[in-house]
mmCIF file of C-alpha atoms and ligand atoms in Angstrom:
data_model
loop_
_atom_site.group_PDB
_atom_site.id
_atom_site.type_symbol
_atom_site.label_atom_id
_atom_site.label_comp_id
_atom_site.label_asym_id
_atom_site.label_seq_id
_atom_site.Cartn_x
_atom_site.Cartn_y
_atom_site.Cartn_z
ATOM 1 C CA MET A 1 -16.092 125.131 27.601
ATOM 2 C CA GLU A 2 -12.845 126.621 28.879
ATOM 3 C CA LYS A 3 -11.298 127.073 25.472
ATOM 4 C CA THR A 4 -14.113 129.228 24.107
ATOM 5 C CA GLU A 5 -14.215 131.427 27.204
ATOM 6 C CA ALA A 6 -10.563 132.302 26.689
ATOM 7 C CA VAL A 7 -11.286 133.547 23.147
ATOM 8 C CA PRO A 8 -12.715 137.072 22.711
ATOM 9 C CA GLU A 9 -16.422 136.940 21.884
ATOM 10 C CA LYS A 10 -16.038 138.731 18.564
ATOM 11 C CA LYS A 11 -13.270 136.410 17.396
ATOM 12 C CA ARG A 12 -15.548 133.645 16.187
ATOM 13 C CA LYS A 13 -19.130 132.617 16.386
ATOM 14 C CA ILE A 14 -19.615 129.307 18.055
ATOM 15 C CA GLU A 15 -22.769 127.328 18.676
ATOM 16 C CA ALA A 16 -23.733 127.552 22.329
ATOM 17 C CA ASP A 17 -24.501 123.872 22.737
ATOM 18 C CA ASN A 18 -21.586 122.365 20.903
ATOM 19 C CA ASP A 19 -19.335 121.331 23.749
ATOM 20 C CA HIS A 20 -18.758 117.612 23.148
ATOM 21 C CA GLY A 21 -17.307 117.294 26.622
ATOM 22 C CA ASP A 22 -14.303 115.445 25.222
ATOM 23 C CA GLY A 23 -11.939 118.379 24.858
ATOM 24 C CA SER A 24 -12.361 118.478 21.082
ATOM 25 C CA PRO A 25 -12.674 121.922 19.448
ATOM 26 C CA PRO A 26 -16.160 123.440 19.188
ATOM 27 C CA ILE A 27 -18.276 123.510 16.050
ATOM 28 C CA LEU A 28 -17.701 126.680 14.024
ATOM 29 C CA LYS A 29 -20.460 129.013 12.859
ATOM 30 C CA SER A 30 -18.296 131.084 10.498
ATOM 31 C CA PHE A 31 -14.696 131.583 9.385
ATOM 32 C CA GLU A 32 -14.339 134.740 11.477
ATOM 33 C CA GLY A 33 -10.915 134.808 13.135
ATOM 34 C CA PHE A 34 -9.222 132.681 10.452
ATOM 35 C CA ASP A 35 -6.073 134.156 8.898
ATOM 36 C CA ILE A 36 -4.938 132.611 5.625
ATOM 37 C CA GLU A 37 -1.266 131.654 5.573
ATOM 38 C CA LYS A 38 -1.099 129.979 2.168
ATOM 39 C CA VAL A 39 -3.009 128.204 -0.579
ATOM 40 C CA ILE A 40 -1.493 124.723 -0.278
ATOM 41 C CA ALA A 41 -3.424 122.954 -3.029
ATOM 42 C CA GLU A 42 -5.879 123.646 -5.788
ATOM 43 C CA ASN A 43 -7.560 121.673 -8.516
ATOM 44 C CA THR A 44 -9.699 123.322 -11.154
ATOM 45 C CA ARG A 45 -11.111 119.997 -12.317
ATOM 46 C CA SER A 46 -12.448 118.900 -8.929
ATOM 47 C CA LYS A 47 -13.129 122.574 -8.087
ATOM 48 C CA THR A 48 -11.307 122.364 -4.799
ATOM 49 C CA THR A 49 -8.864 124.547 -2.983
ATOM 50 C CA THR A 50 -7.028 123.823 0.246
ATOM 51 C CA LEU A 51 -5.864 126.556 2.579
ATOM 52 C CA HIS A 52 -3.410 126.617 5.418
ATOM 53 C CA ALA A 53 -4.802 129.092 7.942
ATOM 54 C CA LYS A 54 -4.348 130.114 11.560
ATOM 55 C CA LEU A 55 -7.077 130.261 14.159
ATOM 56 C CA ASP A 56 -6.326 131.233 17.760
ATOM 57 C CA GLY A 57 -2.610 130.955 16.986
ATOM 58 C CA GLU A 58 -2.969 127.319 15.916
ATOM 59 C CA ASN A 59 -2.708 125.796 12.455
ATOM 60 C CA ALA A 60 -5.830 124.904 10.515
ATOM 61 C CA VAL A 61 -6.315 123.158 7.191
ATOM 62 C CA VAL A 62 -9.466 124.192 5.315
ATOM 63 C CA LEU A 63 -10.592 122.278 2.210
ATOM 64 C CA LEU A 64 -13.216 124.028 0.098
ATOM 65 C CA GLU A 65 -15.076 122.197 -2.638
ATOM 66 C CA LYS A 66 -17.763 123.480 -4.991
ATOM 67 C CA THR A 67 -20.654 121.066 -4.777
ATOM 68 C CA PRO A 68 -22.635 119.613 -7.703
ATOM 69 C CA PHE A 69 -26.067 121.006 -8.554
ATOM 70 C CA ASP A 70 -28.858 119.509 -6.494
ATOM 71 C CA LEU A 71 -31.367 118.565 -9.172
ATOM 72 C CA THR A 72 -34.210 118.366 -6.661
ATOM 73 C CA HIS A 73 -33.781 122.127 -6.194
ATOM 74 C CA VAL A 74 -33.711 123.312 -9.825
ATOM 75 C CA LYS A 75 -36.974 125.150 -9.355
ATOM 76 C CA ASN A 76 -35.120 127.536 -7.010
ATOM 77 C CA TYR A 77 -32.514 128.379 -9.646
ATOM 78 C CA LEU A 78 -34.512 130.128 -12.345
ATOM 79 C CA THR A 79 -36.297 132.675 -10.207
ATOM 80 C CA GLY A 80 -36.069 136.391 -9.502
ATOM 81 C CA ASP A 81 -33.880 135.564 -6.496
ATOM 82 C CA THR A 82 -31.047 134.671 -8.860
ATOM 83 C CA THR A 83 -29.399 137.854 -10.091
ATOM 84 C CA LEU A 84 -27.610 137.944 -13.419
ATOM 85 C CA LYS A 85 -24.636 139.931 -14.631
ATOM 86 C CA ASN A 86 -24.319 139.962 -18.384
ATOM 87 C CA THR A 87 -20.894 139.027 -19.782
ATOM 88 C CA LEU A 88 -21.705 138.608 -23.515
ATOM 89 C CA LYS A 89 -24.598 139.333 -25.835
ATOM 90 C CA ASN A 90 -24.693 138.464 -29.523
ATOM 91 C CA ASP A 91 -27.972 138.006 -31.342
ATOM 92 C CA ILE A 92 -29.843 135.243 -29.487
ATOM 93 C CA TYR A 93 -26.792 134.246 -27.421
ATOM 94 C CA GLY A 94 -26.181 135.621 -23.942
ATOM 95 C CA THR A 95 -23.751 134.589 -21.204
ATOM 96 C CA TYR A 96 -24.068 135.663 -17.578
ATOM 97 C CA GLU A 97 -22.601 135.315 -14.170
ATOM 98 C CA ALA A 98 -25.519 133.962 -12.169
ATOM 99 C CA TYR A 99 -25.724 134.569 -8.435
ATOM 100 C CA LEU A 100 -28.006 131.884 -7.020
ATOM 101 C CA PRO A 101 -29.704 132.421 -3.650
ATOM 102 C CA PRO A 102 -27.225 131.714 -0.792
ATOM 103 C CA THR A 103 -29.084 128.546 0.269
ATOM 104 C CA GLU A 104 -28.362 127.032 -3.172
ATOM 105 C CA ASN A 105 -24.750 128.084 -3.108
ATOM 106 C CA ALA A 106 -23.203 125.978 -0.363
ATOM 107 C CA VAL A 107 -19.542 125.130 -0.758
ATOM 108 C CA LYS A 108 -18.409 122.043 1.104
ATOM 109 C CA ALA A 109 -15.800 122.862 3.751
ATOM 110 C CA VAL A 110 -13.673 120.421 5.730
ATOM 111 C CA VAL A 111 -11.826 122.015 8.648
ATOM 112 C CA ILE A 112 -8.986 120.347 10.512
ATOM 113 C CA HIS A 113 -8.140 122.363 13.605
ATOM 114 C CA PRO A 114 -5.792 122.260 15.367
ATOM 115 C CA ALA A 115 -3.844 120.762 12.469
ATOM 116 C CA THR A 116 -0.360 119.277 12.819
ATOM 117 C CA GLU A 117 2.506 119.826 10.369
ATOM 118 C CA LYS A 118 1.679 116.322 9.071
ATOM 119 C CA HIS A 119 -1.852 117.386 8.180
ATOM 120 C CA ILE A 120 -0.521 120.434 6.311
ATOM 121 C CA GLN A 121 1.891 118.193 4.405
ATOM 122 C CA LYS A 122 -0.788 115.591 3.680
ATOM 123 C CA TYR A 123 -3.119 118.129 2.101
ATOM 124 C CA SER A 124 -0.439 120.091 0.167
ATOM 125 C CA ASP A 125 0.162 119.682 -3.567
ATOM 126 C CA GLN A 126 3.405 117.763 -3.989
ATOM 127 C CA GLU A 127 5.498 115.890 -6.531
ATOM 128 C CA MET A 128 4.683 112.183 -6.587
ATOM 129 C CA TYR A 129 6.833 109.093 -7.105
ATOM 130 C CA ILE A 130 6.123 105.408 -7.641
ATOM 131 C CA VAL A 131 7.477 102.802 -5.243
ATOM 132 C CA ARG A 132 7.505 99.082 -6.040
ATOM 133 C CA GLU A 133 7.572 97.629 -2.555
ATOM 134 C CA THR A 134 9.028 94.113 -2.393
ATOM 135 C CA PRO A 135 8.457 92.079 0.793
ATOM 136 C CA GLU A 136 12.059 92.898 1.691
ATOM 137 C CA LEU A 137 11.538 96.640 1.265
ATOM 138 C CA TYR A 138 8.353 96.332 3.315
ATOM 139 C CA SER A 139 10.178 94.818 6.264
ATOM 140 C CA LYS A 140 13.285 97.014 5.948
ATOM 141 C CA VAL A 141 11.740 100.414 5.168
ATOM 142 C CA THR A 142 7.942 100.590 5.390
ATOM 143 C CA LEU A 143 7.236 98.505 8.497
ATOM 144 C CA PRO A 144 9.831 100.135 10.817
ATOM 145 C CA LEU A 145 8.417 103.530 9.828
ATOM 146 C CA LEU A 146 4.830 102.458 10.558
ATOM 147 C CA GLN A 147 5.893 101.113 13.928
ATOM 148 C CA SER A 148 7.649 104.346 14.881
ATOM 149 C CA ARG A 149 4.917 106.637 13.666
ATOM 150 C CA GLN A 150 2.586 108.675 15.861
ATOM 151 C CA PHE A 151 -0.168 109.639 13.412
ATOM 152 C CA SER A 152 -3.286 109.900 15.564
ATOM 153 C CA MET A 153 -6.153 107.518 14.819
ATOM 154 C CA GLN A 154 -8.379 109.068 17.474
ATOM 155 C CA TRP A 155 -11.107 109.744 14.913
ATOM 156 C CA VAL A 156 -11.280 106.004 14.124
ATOM 157 C CA TYR A 157 -11.548 105.032 17.791
ATOM 158 C CA ASN A 158 -14.166 107.764 18.359
ATOM 159 C CA ILE A 159 -16.302 106.145 15.656
ATOM 160 C CA LEU A 160 -15.787 102.589 16.926
ATOM 161 C CA GLU A 161 -16.592 103.669 20.497
ATOM 162 C CA LYS A 162 -19.579 105.748 19.289
ATOM 163 C CA LYS A 163 -18.143 108.929 20.759
ATOM 164 C CA GLN A 164 -18.428 110.780 17.438
ATOM 165 C CA GLU A 165 -20.497 110.417 14.268
ATOM 166 C CA ALA A 166 -22.762 107.828 15.970
ATOM 167 C CA ASP A 167 -25.844 109.448 14.434
ATOM 168 C CA ARG A 168 -24.381 108.910 10.950
ATOM 169 C CA ILE A 169 -23.866 105.150 11.223
ATOM 170 C CA VAL A 170 -25.527 103.379 8.309
ATOM 171 C CA PHE A 171 -24.910 99.844 9.535
ATOM 172 C CA GLU A 172 -23.097 98.044 12.305
ATOM 173 C CA ASP A 173 -22.125 94.454 12.860
ATOM 174 C CA ALA A 174 -20.765 94.429 16.415
ATOM 175 C CA ASP A 175 -18.877 91.114 16.201
ATOM 176 C CA PRO A 176 -15.326 91.822 17.514
ATOM 177 C CA GLU A 177 -13.716 89.505 14.929
ATOM 178 C CA THR A 178 -15.758 90.010 11.768
ATOM 179 C CA GLY A 179 -17.832 93.114 12.549
ATOM 180 C CA PHE A 180 -17.538 96.688 11.321
ATOM 181 C CA ILE A 181 -19.191 100.087 11.296
ATOM 182 C CA LEU A 182 -20.338 101.494 7.948
ATOM 183 C CA LEU A 183 -20.773 105.260 7.745
ATOM 184 C CA PRO A 184 -20.349 108.197 5.353
ATOM 185 C CA ASP A 185 -16.803 109.198 4.601
ATOM 186 C CA MET A 186 -15.957 112.733 5.677
ATOM 187 C CA LYS A 187 -15.567 113.608 1.969
ATOM 188 C CA TRP A 188 -19.231 112.904 1.126
ATOM 189 C CA ASP A 189 -21.875 115.589 1.666
ATOM 190 C CA ARG A 190 -24.547 112.824 1.976
ATOM 191 C CA LYS A 191 -26.757 114.550 -0.584
ATOM 192 C CA ASP A 192 -25.743 113.388 -4.039
ATOM 193 C CA LYS A 193 -26.230 109.604 -4.274
ATOM 194 C CA ASN A 194 -24.076 109.500 -7.412
ATOM 195 C CA ALA A 195 -21.222 110.688 -5.240
ATOM 196 C CA LEU A 196 -21.898 108.161 -2.456
ATOM 197 C CA TYR A 197 -18.797 107.521 -0.367
ATOM 198 C CA LEU A 198 -18.937 105.311 2.704
ATOM 199 C CA VAL A 199 -16.226 103.676 4.780
ATOM 200 C CA GLY A 200 -16.460 100.372 6.616
ATOM 201 C CA ILE A 201 -14.203 100.447 9.673
ATOM 202 C CA VAL A 202 -13.559 97.044 11.244
ATOM 203 C CA HIS A 203 -13.892 96.494 14.973
ATOM 204 C CA LYS A 204 -10.834 94.267 15.036
ATOM 205 C CA HIS A 205 -7.624 96.057 15.950
ATOM 206 C CA GLY A 206 -4.164 95.161 14.671
ATOM 207 C CA ILE A 207 -4.696 94.808 10.906
ATOM 208 C CA LYS A 208 -2.434 97.531 9.593
ATOM 209 C CA SER A 209 -3.018 97.197 5.879
ATOM 210 C CA LEU A 210 -3.415 94.961 2.829
ATOM 211 C CA ARG A 211 0.036 93.482 3.619
ATOM 212 C CA ASP A 212 -1.323 91.810 6.772
ATOM 213 C CA LEU A 213 -4.230 90.067 5.046
ATOM 214 C CA ASN A 214 -4.348 86.268 4.739
ATOM 215 C CA LYS A 215 -6.847 83.418 5.108
ATOM 216 C CA THR A 216 -7.392 84.184 8.795
ATOM 217 C CA TYR A 217 -9.216 87.322 7.736
ATOM 218 C CA LEU A 218 -11.372 85.866 4.962
ATOM 219 C CA PRO A 219 -14.498 85.702 7.184
ATOM 220 C CA LEU A 220 -13.979 89.380 8.058
ATOM 221 C CA LEU A 221 -13.409 90.478 4.458
ATOM 222 C CA LYS A 222 -16.378 88.507 3.136
ATOM 223 C CA ASN A 223 -18.606 89.833 5.897
ATOM 224 C CA VAL A 224 -17.664 93.468 5.208
ATOM 225 C CA LEU A 225 -18.249 92.986 1.483
ATOM 226 C CA ALA A 226 -21.609 91.210 1.804
ATOM 227 C CA LYS A 227 -23.135 93.231 4.635
ATOM 228 C CA GLY A 228 -21.753 96.536 3.372
ATOM 229 C CA ARG A 229 -23.325 95.958 -0.054
ATOM 230 C CA GLU A 230 -26.592 94.820 1.515
ATOM 231 C CA ALA A 231 -26.831 97.892 3.777
ATOM 232 C CA ILE A 232 -26.146 100.230 0.846
ATOM 233 C CA GLN A 233 -28.755 98.499 -1.286
ATOM 234 C CA GLU A 234 -31.287 98.832 1.517
ATOM 235 C CA LYS A 235 -30.606 102.415 2.535
ATOM 236 C CA TYR A 236 -29.631 104.034 -0.781
ATOM 237 C CA ASP A 237 -31.106 101.608 -3.297
ATOM 238 C CA ILE A 238 -27.743 101.184 -5.020
ATOM 239 C CA PRO A 239 -27.005 97.605 -6.160
ATOM 240 C CA ALA A 240 -23.611 95.890 -5.886
ATOM 241 C CA SER A 241 -23.157 96.293 -9.664
ATOM 242 C CA ARG A 242 -23.034 100.104 -9.192
ATOM 243 C CA LEU A 243 -20.522 100.127 -6.330
ATOM 244 C CA HIS A 244 -16.746 100.173 -6.114
ATOM 245 C CA VAL A 245 -15.575 98.396 -2.968
ATOM 246 C CA TYR A 246 -11.844 98.683 -2.356
ATOM 247 C CA ILE A 247 -8.889 99.064 -0.045
ATOM 248 C CA HIS A 248 -6.124 101.663 -0.271
ATOM 249 C CA TYR A 249 -2.466 100.697 -0.329
ATOM 250 C CA GLN A 250 -0.861 102.619 1.208
ATOM 251 C CA PRO A 251 -3.752 103.792 3.382
ATOM 252 C CA SER A 252 -3.573 107.063 5.318
ATOM 253 C CA TYR A 253 -4.668 105.354 8.545
ATOM 254 C CA TYR A 254 -3.349 101.944 9.531
ATOM 255 C CA HIS A 255 -6.511 100.589 11.116
ATOM 256 C CA PHE A 256 -8.201 98.349 8.573
ATOM 257 C CA HIS A 257 -11.084 99.930 6.648
ATOM 258 C CA VAL A 258 -12.816 99.513 3.287
ATOM 259 C CA HIS A 259 -14.042 102.184 0.842
ATOM 260 C CA PHE A 260 -17.510 101.950 -0.771
ATOM 261 C CA THR A 261 -18.054 104.484 -3.572
ATOM 262 C CA HIS A 262 -20.637 104.987 -6.294
ATOM 263 C CA ILE A 263 -19.396 103.809 -9.681
ATOM 264 C CA LYS A 264 -19.936 107.314 -11.095
ATOM 265 C CA LEU A 265 -17.745 109.026 -8.508
ATOM 266 C CA GLU A 266 -14.204 109.794 -9.571
ATOM 267 C CA ALA A 267 -12.931 109.335 -6.052
ATOM 268 C CA PRO A 268 -9.439 110.519 -5.192
ATOM 269 C CA GLY A 269 -7.343 107.429 -4.525
ATOM 270 C CA PHE A 270 -9.300 105.220 -6.898
ATOM 271 C CA GLY A 271 -6.388 104.876 -9.331
ATOM 272 C CA ALA A 272 -4.504 101.663 -10.102
ATOM 273 C CA ASP A 273 -1.649 103.017 -7.966
ATOM 274 C CA ARG A 274 -3.727 102.909 -4.785
ATOM 275 C CA ALA A 275 -7.015 100.996 -4.960
ATOM 276 C CA HIS A 276 -7.382 97.213 -4.611
ATOM 277 C CA PHE A 277 -10.854 95.782 -5.177
ATOM 278 C CA LEU A 278 -12.009 93.847 -2.135
ATOM 279 C CA THR A 279 -13.401 91.091 -4.412
ATOM 280 C CA ASP A 280 -9.936 90.648 -6.001
ATOM 281 C CA VAL A 281 -8.245 90.686 -2.607
ATOM 282 C CA ILE A 282 -10.536 87.870 -1.431
ATOM 283 C CA ASP A 283 -9.882 85.866 -4.627
ATOM 284 C CA ASN A 284 -6.130 86.308 -4.386
ATOM 285 C CA ILE A 285 -6.022 85.134 -0.773
ATOM 286 C CA GLU A 286 -8.226 82.155 -1.600
ATOM 287 C CA LEU A 287 -5.750 81.172 -4.315
ATOM 288 C CA MET A 288 -2.712 81.741 -2.136
ATOM 289 C CA ASN A 289 -2.777 82.334 1.611
ATOM 290 C CA ASP A 290 0.368 84.498 1.754
ATOM 291 C CA TYR A 291 -0.255 86.367 -1.514
ATOM 292 C CA TYR A 292 -0.029 89.819 0.093
ATOM 293 C CA GLU A 293 2.978 88.865 2.199
ATOM 294 C CA LYS A 294 4.903 87.694 -0.875
ATOM 295 C CA ARG A 295 3.801 90.141 -3.534
ATOM 296 C CA THR A 296 5.534 93.285 -4.688
ATOM 297 C CA LEU A 297 3.038 96.104 -4.196
ATOM 298 C CA THR A 298 3.037 99.390 -6.090
ATOM 299 C CA PHE A 299 2.094 102.678 -4.510
ATOM 300 C CA ILE A 300 2.562 106.417 -4.833
ATOM 301 C CA VAL A 301 4.515 108.530 -2.373
ATOM 302 C CA ARG A 302 4.531 112.304 -2.194
ATOM 303 C CA GLU A 303 7.762 114.179 -1.650
ATOM 304 C CA GLN A 304 6.991 115.535 1.808
ATOM 305 C CA GLU A 305 5.750 112.228 3.188
ATOM 306 C CA ASP A 306 7.965 110.417 5.636
ATOM 307 C CA LEU A 307 7.568 107.253 3.544
ATOM 308 C CA TYR A 308 9.166 109.055 0.565
ATOM 309 C CA ILE A 309 11.941 110.399 2.787
ATOM 310 C CA LYS A 310 12.665 106.896 4.193
ATOM 311 C CA TYR A 311 12.779 105.321 0.721
ATOM 312 C CA LYS A 312 15.071 108.109 -0.452
ATOM 313 C CA GLU A 313 17.384 107.616 2.527
ATOM 314 C CA HIS A 314 17.398 103.903 1.766
ATOM 315 C CA GLY A 315 18.723 104.733 -1.725
ATOM 316 C CA TYR A 316 15.608 103.542 -3.547
ATOM 317 C CA PHE A 317 15.616 106.482 -5.976
ATOM 318 C CA ASP A 318 19.420 106.597 -6.414
ATOM 319 C CA ASN A 319 19.595 105.015 -9.863
ATOM 320 C CA GLU A 320 17.139 107.356 -11.529
HETATM 321 O O1 G7M B 401 -6.530 106.398 2.527
HETATM 322 P P1 G7M B 401 -7.334 105.678 3.548
HETATM 323 O O2 G7M B 401 -7.740 104.317 3.072
HETATM 324 O O3 G7M B 401 -6.641 105.606 4.901
HETATM 325 O O4 G7M B 401 -8.681 106.507 3.709
HETATM 326 C C1 G7M B 401 -9.203 107.001 4.919
HETATM 327 C C2 G7M B 401 -10.575 107.595 4.632
HETATM 328 O O5 G7M B 401 -11.131 108.076 5.856
HETATM 329 C C3 G7M B 401 -10.550 108.804 3.689
HETATM 330 O O6 G7M B 401 -11.417 108.572 2.599
HETATM 331 C C4 G7M B 401 -10.999 109.980 4.574
HETATM 332 O O7 G7M B 401 -11.773 110.939 3.869
HETATM 333 C C5 G7M B 401 -11.801 109.296 5.651
HETATM 334 N N1 G7M B 401 -11.797 110.056 6.917
HETATM 335 C C6 G7M B 401 -10.734 110.660 7.474
HETATM 336 N N2 G7M B 401 -11.118 111.225 8.653
HETATM 337 C C7 G7M B 401 -10.217 111.955 9.534
HETATM 338 C C8 G7M B 401 -12.452 110.980 8.841
HETATM 339 C C9 G7M B 401 -13.379 111.313 9.883
HETATM 340 O O8 G7M B 401 -13.075 111.956 10.894
HETATM 341 N N3 G7M B 401 -14.660 110.853 9.700
HETATM 342 C C10 G7M B 401 -15.033 110.127 8.593
HETATM 343 N N4 G7M B 401 -16.314 109.749 8.504
HETATM 344 N N5 G7M B 401 -14.171 109.808 7.604
HETATM 345 C C11 G7M B 401 -12.885 110.229 7.731
#
């Protein structure tokens, strides 16, 4: 691949056979060559940190997350391969820093490279504000912004066209009107079933968000709910009663998709300020066709987002 040839050999280790032939960056073998610019977010509770870095002169966003213990591996923990450094000893009580073997110590890393300024913003810690979006505000502020926006959805089209992640597909219904592809969300390491996180991406184009939903889409919504649940039951043995199935408003990507998460997972974006249960959405539309066109919808904006900036320019926060 041209891009790798231009980079000095020692700069980073790259798998030899990882040229996807689509111009996308190669798979990394290490973080050699990365220069940290800034820690842009951190969360001690979720044990994550997000770094803005540079690689080959281009921006990168690197999310690191400590992973839960894999209980099928506990036998590898209490062995001579784990070294201990004593930090306290009192009678029968001892505390240690334990250094597990490297294979048991994986940290999950998500790398976005090359990253745009928008990616850096999206993953940075920021102040948040609540917006109550009336239908009027939607058409005056939100919709014009969505229509002018150039946030790439290439990753979504790559999945729908089976150019990427095809080997991870859990289920597909290929119907162009009611079909979808169900696959693991990028945030899930696919190991811990209690942290299961899948997304169902619909084949149909043109549904931007919850706001666009009405009776026309009931067959699609019901199909995604029923077949998504069924596929998860079959593959992971998790029943519908242990699953959260919901839609984000606002979403990050305006091609319609549904989140499926294990009930035990405290997923980011599962709060009342963002998640709408798909079952409730279906009920609401059945009661009233234009429910989501007429309703005031609440969501959170972060201060560097263009949506926040547009609402601020519109004077929405003026009376605070
Ligand atoms: O907030 P919104 O409803 O738009 O959520 C989009 C979801 O897509 C998030 O949960 C992301 O983690 C997930 N996601 C984003 N990207 C770029 C990818 C990707 O490339 N592959 C997969 N499998 N999931 C992604």
